[in-house]
């Protein structure tokens, strides 16, 4: 089956710094990738949809200047959490799909802790 | 807007059968999916129903009634490894909207 990887799996950073999370589709070309955030014991909340070569579409309430998304190639999307604060500590999960309506494949997630 | 309702927790005994219900309200409904998530892990896809009826995959079955905006996940012959959170999710176009999840506790 299709494989999506994320890097890093865990990251700890200090308040005020920026952190970049990578999402890669390993064996297929992902025209669209999705970024989710999950707080402990809560659901996955869609943050944004990124299409290769174009600007990401953010969900209501998600600050686009704080969560920078780049989808520069068909196999890589990055999420940068800028000026991170402790409340940004969460589990960030990406998913990727090849064509519209196709199955989404989820990455293993990145645990971000901001101290 | 959209909303999904599912029980927050369910407890069952190893070897038994358990059903997790999900009701939804959404526009532009494409289908209902179910995902399993173990603590600290990413969600894994279990099933997808686009049409009414029952879909069976091994020990897991999923049902959808579009007219009732209702679906369920049925887990048979429960094993301890099935202890996890289960999310129903609706597809709206290209997006997946997740419910709040049901924590399944399995007793030996």
Short mmCIF file of C-alpha atoms in Angstrom, two decimals, chain A residues 5 7 19 34 41 48 52 63 74 80 93:
data_model
loop_
_atom_site.label_atom_id
_atom_site.label_comp_id
_atom_site.label_asym_id
_atom_site.label_seq_id
_atom_site.Cartn_x
_atom_site.Cartn_y
_atom_site.Cartn_z
CA UNK A 5 6.35 9.43 6.08
CA UNK A 7 9.96 13.84 9.86
CA UNK A 19 9.81 24.24 13.70
CA UNK A 34 -3.64 17.57 4.25
CA UNK A 41 -7.68 12.49 23.71
CA UNK A 48 -5.22 23.05 5.85
CA UNK A 52 1.21 21.00 -5.27
CA UNK A 63 -3.67 31.22 11.34
CA UNK A 74 4.45 16.05 -5.73
CA UNK A 80 6.37 25.29 9.63
CA UNK A 93 -0.47 14.44 11.26
#
